[in-house]
Amino acid sequence: MAIGEETVGDTSHPATTTSGNVNSVTGVTAFSSIDYNHPLFLQPIDTPGSTLISLRLTGSDNYALWSRSMRIGLLGKSKLGFVNGRFPKSRFEPELHDQWETVNVIVLSWTMNVVRRGLLSSVVYASNAHKVWEDLNERFNKVNGSRVLYFHREIHTLTQGTMSVVDYFSKWRDLWDEFDASMLCPGCPYPESKKYAQHFEYHRLLQFLMGLNESYLSRPFSREIGLLHCDNSFEGRVLKERVDT
């Protein structure tokens, strides 16, 4: 399941679904009671003082990484719908509106706990977690040219040096992850895009191989490749092909 998806009220499994009725006009489930599967359900540890992630939002420089971390944390709490707009108050029965307000405030608190002090006012005086999320996205979800250039330079000047292959691969992958988070690539629904993605990944693999020490380029290194844990990735398949030839 991709980050950003949250399964609620799956009618294909009646034994585990929440109690609710589907509006025949809107097709939206109107929830009427709460159990552990319900988006309004709170565990005892779900308090306003909880810190959902360790990363604190400082601005555009780390917004991409921060927002992804928050989405993962909120998804784990089944509360992602409160920031992406999937769980507005109108989706629930009137008798659950007070509980919705409680959960909304807790999600606001979780956001407030992981932003720098200068951003607190935009969260403290807000009344809706979704609006705060949209505001932060509008303000900070921007391509930082200097940061993109930094990661681009680090990636293309990285060499193995005294590092093991495993450590070199980890650093190389971390840099690419940071680069991708700083400059998101637009998606494409067409099947042909998969070939382009593989072509792009192959170029990344070549960059990785070019940074290896000559001693590794001139002999098989299957033991080290086995430690990379990339068996299912495009890089892993190509690397294994190199080892086997």
Short mmCIF file of C-alpha atoms in Angstrom, two decimals:
data_model
loop_
_atom_site.label_atom_id
_atom_site.label_comp_id
_atom_site.label_asym_id
_atom_site.label_seq_id
_atom_site.Cartn_x
_atom_site.Cartn_y
_atom_site.Cartn_z
CA MET A 1 0.00 0.00 0.00
CA ALA A 2 1.44 3.35 -1.02
CA ILE A 3 1.84 6.09 1.51
CA GLY A 4 -1.25 8.21 1.20
CA GLU A 5 -3.67 5.29 1.10
CA GLU A 6 -5.72 4.34 4.11
CA THR A 7 -8.24 1.52 4.04
CA VAL A 8 -11.44 2.24 5.96
CA GLY A 9 -14.66 0.28 6.15
CA ASP A 10 -13.69 -2.50 3.71
CA THR A 11 -17.04 -4.23 3.13
CA SER A 12 -15.34 -7.32 1.70
CA HIS A 13 -14.48 -8.38 5.27
CA PRO A 14 -17.62 -7.90 7.36
CA ALA A 15 -16.05 -9.36 10.49
CA THR A 16 -13.50 -6.55 10.70
CA THR A 17 -15.36 -3.56 9.29
CA THR A 18 -16.51 -0.56 11.26
CA SER A 19 -20.16 0.06 11.82
CA GLY A 20 -21.57 2.44 9.25
CA ASN A 21 -24.03 3.05 6.42
CA VAL A 22 -23.20 3.95 2.84
CA ASN A 23 -25.06 6.98 1.53
CA SER A 24 -26.69 5.90 -1.75
CA VAL A 25 -26.28 9.40 -3.19
CA THR A 26 -22.70 10.26 -2.23
CA GLY A 27 -21.32 6.74 -1.84
CA VAL A 28 -19.61 7.88 1.38
CA THR A 29 -19.72 5.75 4.50
CA ALA A 30 -21.33 7.55 7.43
CA PHE A 31 -19.79 6.02 10.55
CA SER A 32 -22.05 5.66 13.57
CA SER A 33 -19.97 3.78 16.15
CA ILE A 34 -16.33 3.38 17.13
CA ASP A 35 -14.16 0.28 17.43
CA TYR A 36 -10.43 -0.31 17.05
CA ASN A 37 -10.71 -0.19 13.23
CA HIS A 38 -12.50 3.15 13.25
CA PRO A 39 -10.57 6.27 12.17
CA LEU A 40 -11.84 8.08 15.29
CA PHE A 41 -10.53 5.39 17.61
CA LEU A 42 -7.80 6.56 19.99
CA GLN A 43 -5.43 4.37 21.93
CA PRO A 44 -4.38 5.36 25.47
CA ILE A 45 -0.95 6.41 24.14
CA ASP A 46 -2.51 8.74 21.55
CA THR A 47 -2.15 11.93 23.59
CA PRO A 48 -1.48 15.57 22.58
CA GLY A 49 1.98 15.37 24.13
CA SER A 50 3.11 12.46 21.97
CA THR A 51 5.92 13.02 19.48
CA LEU A 52 5.07 11.16 16.31
CA ILE A 53 8.49 11.47 14.63
CA SER A 54 11.94 12.63 15.71
CA LEU A 55 12.43 15.05 12.80
CA ARG A 56 11.43 18.70 13.31
CA LEU A 57 10.25 20.82 10.36
CA THR A 58 12.54 23.81 9.84
CA GLY A 59 11.47 24.98 6.38
CA SER A 60 11.81 24.17 2.70
CA ASP A 61 15.18 22.52 3.27
CA ASN A 62 13.71 19.50 5.04
CA TYR A 63 10.00 19.69 4.24
CA ALA A 64 10.02 16.75 1.80
CA LEU A 65 11.66 14.41 4.30
CA TRP A 66 9.53 15.74 7.18
CA SER A 67 6.21 15.38 5.32
CA ARG A 68 7.02 11.84 4.22
CA SER A 69 7.99 10.90 7.78
CA MET A 70 4.77 12.42 9.10
CA ARG A 71 2.66 10.59 6.53
CA ILE A 72 4.23 7.29 7.57
CA GLY A 73 3.63 8.07 11.24
CA LEU A 74 0.03 9.16 10.70
CA LEU A 75 -0.67 6.15 8.50
CA GLY A 76 0.57 3.93 11.30
CA LYS A 77 -1.94 5.61 13.61
CA SER A 78 -4.75 5.39 11.00
CA LYS A 79 -4.96 9.19 11.09
CA LEU A 80 -3.55 10.14 7.70
CA GLY A 81 -7.07 10.95 6.49
CA PHE A 82 -7.22 13.90 8.89
CA VAL A 83 -4.46 15.73 7.03
CA ASN A 84 -5.12 14.64 3.45
CA GLY A 85 -8.82 15.54 3.57
CA ARG A 86 -10.29 12.03 3.48
CA PHE A 87 -11.83 12.30 6.95
CA PRO A 88 -13.74 15.61 7.13
CA LYS A 89 -16.19 16.05 9.99
CA SER A 90 -19.10 15.77 7.53
CA ARG A 91 -18.17 12.15 6.83
CA PHE A 92 -19.27 11.11 10.31
CA GLU A 93 -22.62 10.99 12.07
CA PRO A 94 -23.49 14.09 14.19
CA GLU A 95 -23.15 12.13 17.42
CA LEU A 96 -19.48 11.50 16.56
CA HIS A 97 -18.60 15.12 15.81
CA ASP A 98 -17.26 15.73 19.32
CA GLN A 99 -14.97 12.74 18.97
CA TRP A 100 -13.87 14.02 15.56
CA GLU A 101 -12.91 17.34 17.19
CA THR A 102 -10.89 15.45 19.79
CA VAL A 103 -8.96 13.47 17.19
CA ASN A 104 -8.49 16.57 15.03
CA VAL A 105 -6.96 18.45 17.98
CA ILE A 106 -4.64 15.55 18.77
CA VAL A 107 -3.42 15.43 15.15
CA LEU A 108 -2.88 19.20 15.32
CA SER A 109 -0.86 18.67 18.51
CA TRP A 110 1.26 15.99 16.86
CA THR A 111 2.02 18.46 14.08
CA MET A 112 2.74 21.27 16.55
CA ASN A 113 5.22 19.05 18.40
CA VAL A 114 7.43 18.56 15.34
CA VAL A 115 7.74 22.06 13.82
CA ARG A 116 10.22 24.76 14.76
CA ARG A 117 9.13 27.43 17.23
CA GLY A 118 8.68 30.08 14.53
CA LEU A 119 5.97 27.98 12.87
CA LEU A 120 3.95 27.28 16.01
CA SER A 121 1.53 30.17 15.58
CA SER A 122 0.29 28.83 12.25
CA VAL A 123 -0.59 25.56 14.00
CA VAL A 124 -1.71 26.77 17.43
CA TYR A 125 -4.35 29.12 16.05
CA ALA A 126 -5.62 26.67 13.45
CA SER A 127 -8.81 24.69 13.91
CA ASN A 128 -8.37 22.05 11.23
CA ALA A 129 -5.45 19.63 10.78
CA HIS A 130 -6.12 19.33 7.05
CA LYS A 131 -5.88 23.11 6.52
CA VAL A 132 -2.62 23.25 8.47
CA TRP A 133 -1.19 20.47 6.31
CA GLU A 134 -2.22 22.27 3.13
CA ASP A 135 -0.74 25.54 4.41
CA LEU A 136 2.61 23.94 5.26
CA ASN A 137 2.65 22.18 1.89
CA GLU A 138 1.97 25.43 0.03
CA ARG A 139 4.67 27.29 1.96
CA PHE A 140 7.47 24.75 1.99
CA ASN A 141 6.92 22.16 -0.73
CA LYS A 142 9.24 23.92 -3.16
CA VAL A 143 12.28 22.76 -5.06
CA ASN A 144 15.38 24.05 -3.27
CA GLY A 145 17.84 24.57 -6.11
CA SER A 146 20.95 24.79 -3.94
CA ARG A 147 19.99 21.61 -2.06
CA VAL A 148 19.32 19.73 -5.30
CA LEU A 149 22.71 20.88 -6.63
CA TYR A 150 24.40 19.77 -3.41
CA PHE A 151 23.04 16.23 -3.61
CA HIS A 152 23.68 16.05 -7.36
CA ARG A 153 27.33 16.96 -6.80
CA GLU A 154 27.70 14.57 -3.85
CA ILE A 155 26.22 11.70 -5.85
CA HIS A 156 28.38 12.19 -8.91
CA THR A 157 31.62 12.70 -6.98
CA LEU A 158 31.06 9.82 -4.55
CA THR A 159 33.62 7.02 -4.72
CA GLN A 160 34.15 3.92 -2.62
CA GLY A 161 37.55 4.93 -1.28
CA THR A 162 38.20 3.11 2.00
CA MET A 163 34.54 2.14 2.48
CA SER A 164 33.29 -1.42 2.13
CA VAL A 165 30.97 -2.09 -0.79
CA VAL A 166 28.06 -2.30 1.65
CA ASP A 167 28.85 1.09 3.23
CA TYR A 168 29.45 2.66 -0.17
CA PHE A 169 26.13 1.33 -1.48
CA SER A 170 24.30 2.58 1.63
CA LYS A 171 25.75 6.08 1.31
CA TRP A 172 25.01 6.14 -2.43
CA ARG A 173 21.40 5.04 -1.86
CA ASP A 174 20.91 7.55 0.97
CA LEU A 175 22.08 10.40 -1.27
CA TRP A 176 19.69 9.36 -4.03
CA ASP A 177 16.83 9.13 -1.53
CA GLU A 178 17.58 12.66 -0.34
CA PHE A 179 17.81 13.87 -3.93
CA ASP A 180 14.48 12.26 -4.84
CA ALA A 181 12.82 13.77 -1.76
CA SER A 182 14.15 17.23 -2.66
CA MET A 183 13.06 17.03 -6.30
CA LEU A 184 10.05 14.78 -6.79
CA CYS A 185 9.70 13.20 -10.21
CA PRO A 186 6.18 13.54 -11.69
CA GLY A 187 4.38 10.27 -12.21
CA CYS A 188 3.07 8.97 -15.51
CA PRO A 189 0.12 6.57 -15.91
CA TYR A 190 1.25 5.12 -19.24
CA PRO A 191 2.89 1.64 -19.42
CA GLU A 192 5.80 3.05 -21.44
CA SER A 193 6.90 5.02 -18.38
CA LYS A 194 8.16 1.79 -16.79
CA LYS A 195 10.77 1.45 -19.54
CA TYR A 196 11.89 5.02 -18.94
CA ALA A 197 12.15 4.35 -15.19
CA GLN A 198 14.30 1.28 -15.85
CA HIS A 199 16.49 3.30 -18.20
CA PHE A 200 16.89 5.97 -15.50
CA GLU A 201 17.73 3.36 -12.86
CA TYR A 202 20.30 1.80 -15.18
CA HIS A 203 22.08 5.16 -15.41
CA ARG A 204 22.10 5.30 -11.62
CA LEU A 205 23.61 1.83 -11.52
CA LEU A 206 26.38 2.87 -13.91
CA GLN A 207 27.18 5.81 -11.63
CA PHE A 208 27.40 3.40 -8.68
CA LEU A 209 29.73 1.04 -10.57
CA MET A 210 31.96 3.91 -11.72
CA GLY A 211 32.58 4.84 -8.09
CA LEU A 212 33.80 1.38 -7.10
CA ASN A 213 37.49 0.76 -6.55
CA GLU A 214 39.33 -0.83 -9.46
CA SER A 215 39.90 -3.98 -7.41
CA TYR A 216 36.15 -4.59 -7.31
CA LEU A 217 35.62 -3.71 -10.96
CA SER A 218 38.17 -6.33 -12.02
CA ARG A 219 36.83 -9.31 -10.04
CA PRO A 220 33.51 -10.80 -8.90
CA PHE A 221 32.25 -9.58 -5.56
CA SER A 222 29.21 -11.78 -4.97
CA ARG A 223 29.64 -11.94 -1.18
CA GLU A 224 29.41 -8.17 -0.82
CA ILE A 225 26.50 -7.97 -3.26
CA GLY A 226 24.61 -10.49 -1.15
CA LEU A 227 24.81 -8.06 1.77
CA LEU A 228 23.23 -5.19 -0.13
CA HIS A 229 19.67 -6.51 0.37
CA CYS A 230 18.63 -5.29 -3.07
CA ASP A 231 17.60 -8.65 -4.57
CA ASN A 232 14.27 -7.33 -5.84
CA SER A 233 15.58 -4.03 -7.16
CA PHE A 234 16.69 -3.29 -10.69
CA GLU A 235 20.18 -2.54 -9.38
CA GLY A 236 20.31 -5.90 -7.62
CA ARG A 237 19.33 -7.86 -10.70
CA VAL A 238 21.91 -6.16 -12.89
CA LEU A 239 24.63 -6.53 -10.26
CA LYS A 240 23.90 -10.24 -9.93
CA GLU A 241 24.07 -10.60 -13.70
CA ARG A 242 27.54 -9.05 -13.56
CA VAL A 243 28.64 -11.44 -10.81
CA ASP A 244 27.35 -14.50 -12.70
CA THR A 245 29.10 -13.62 -15.96
#
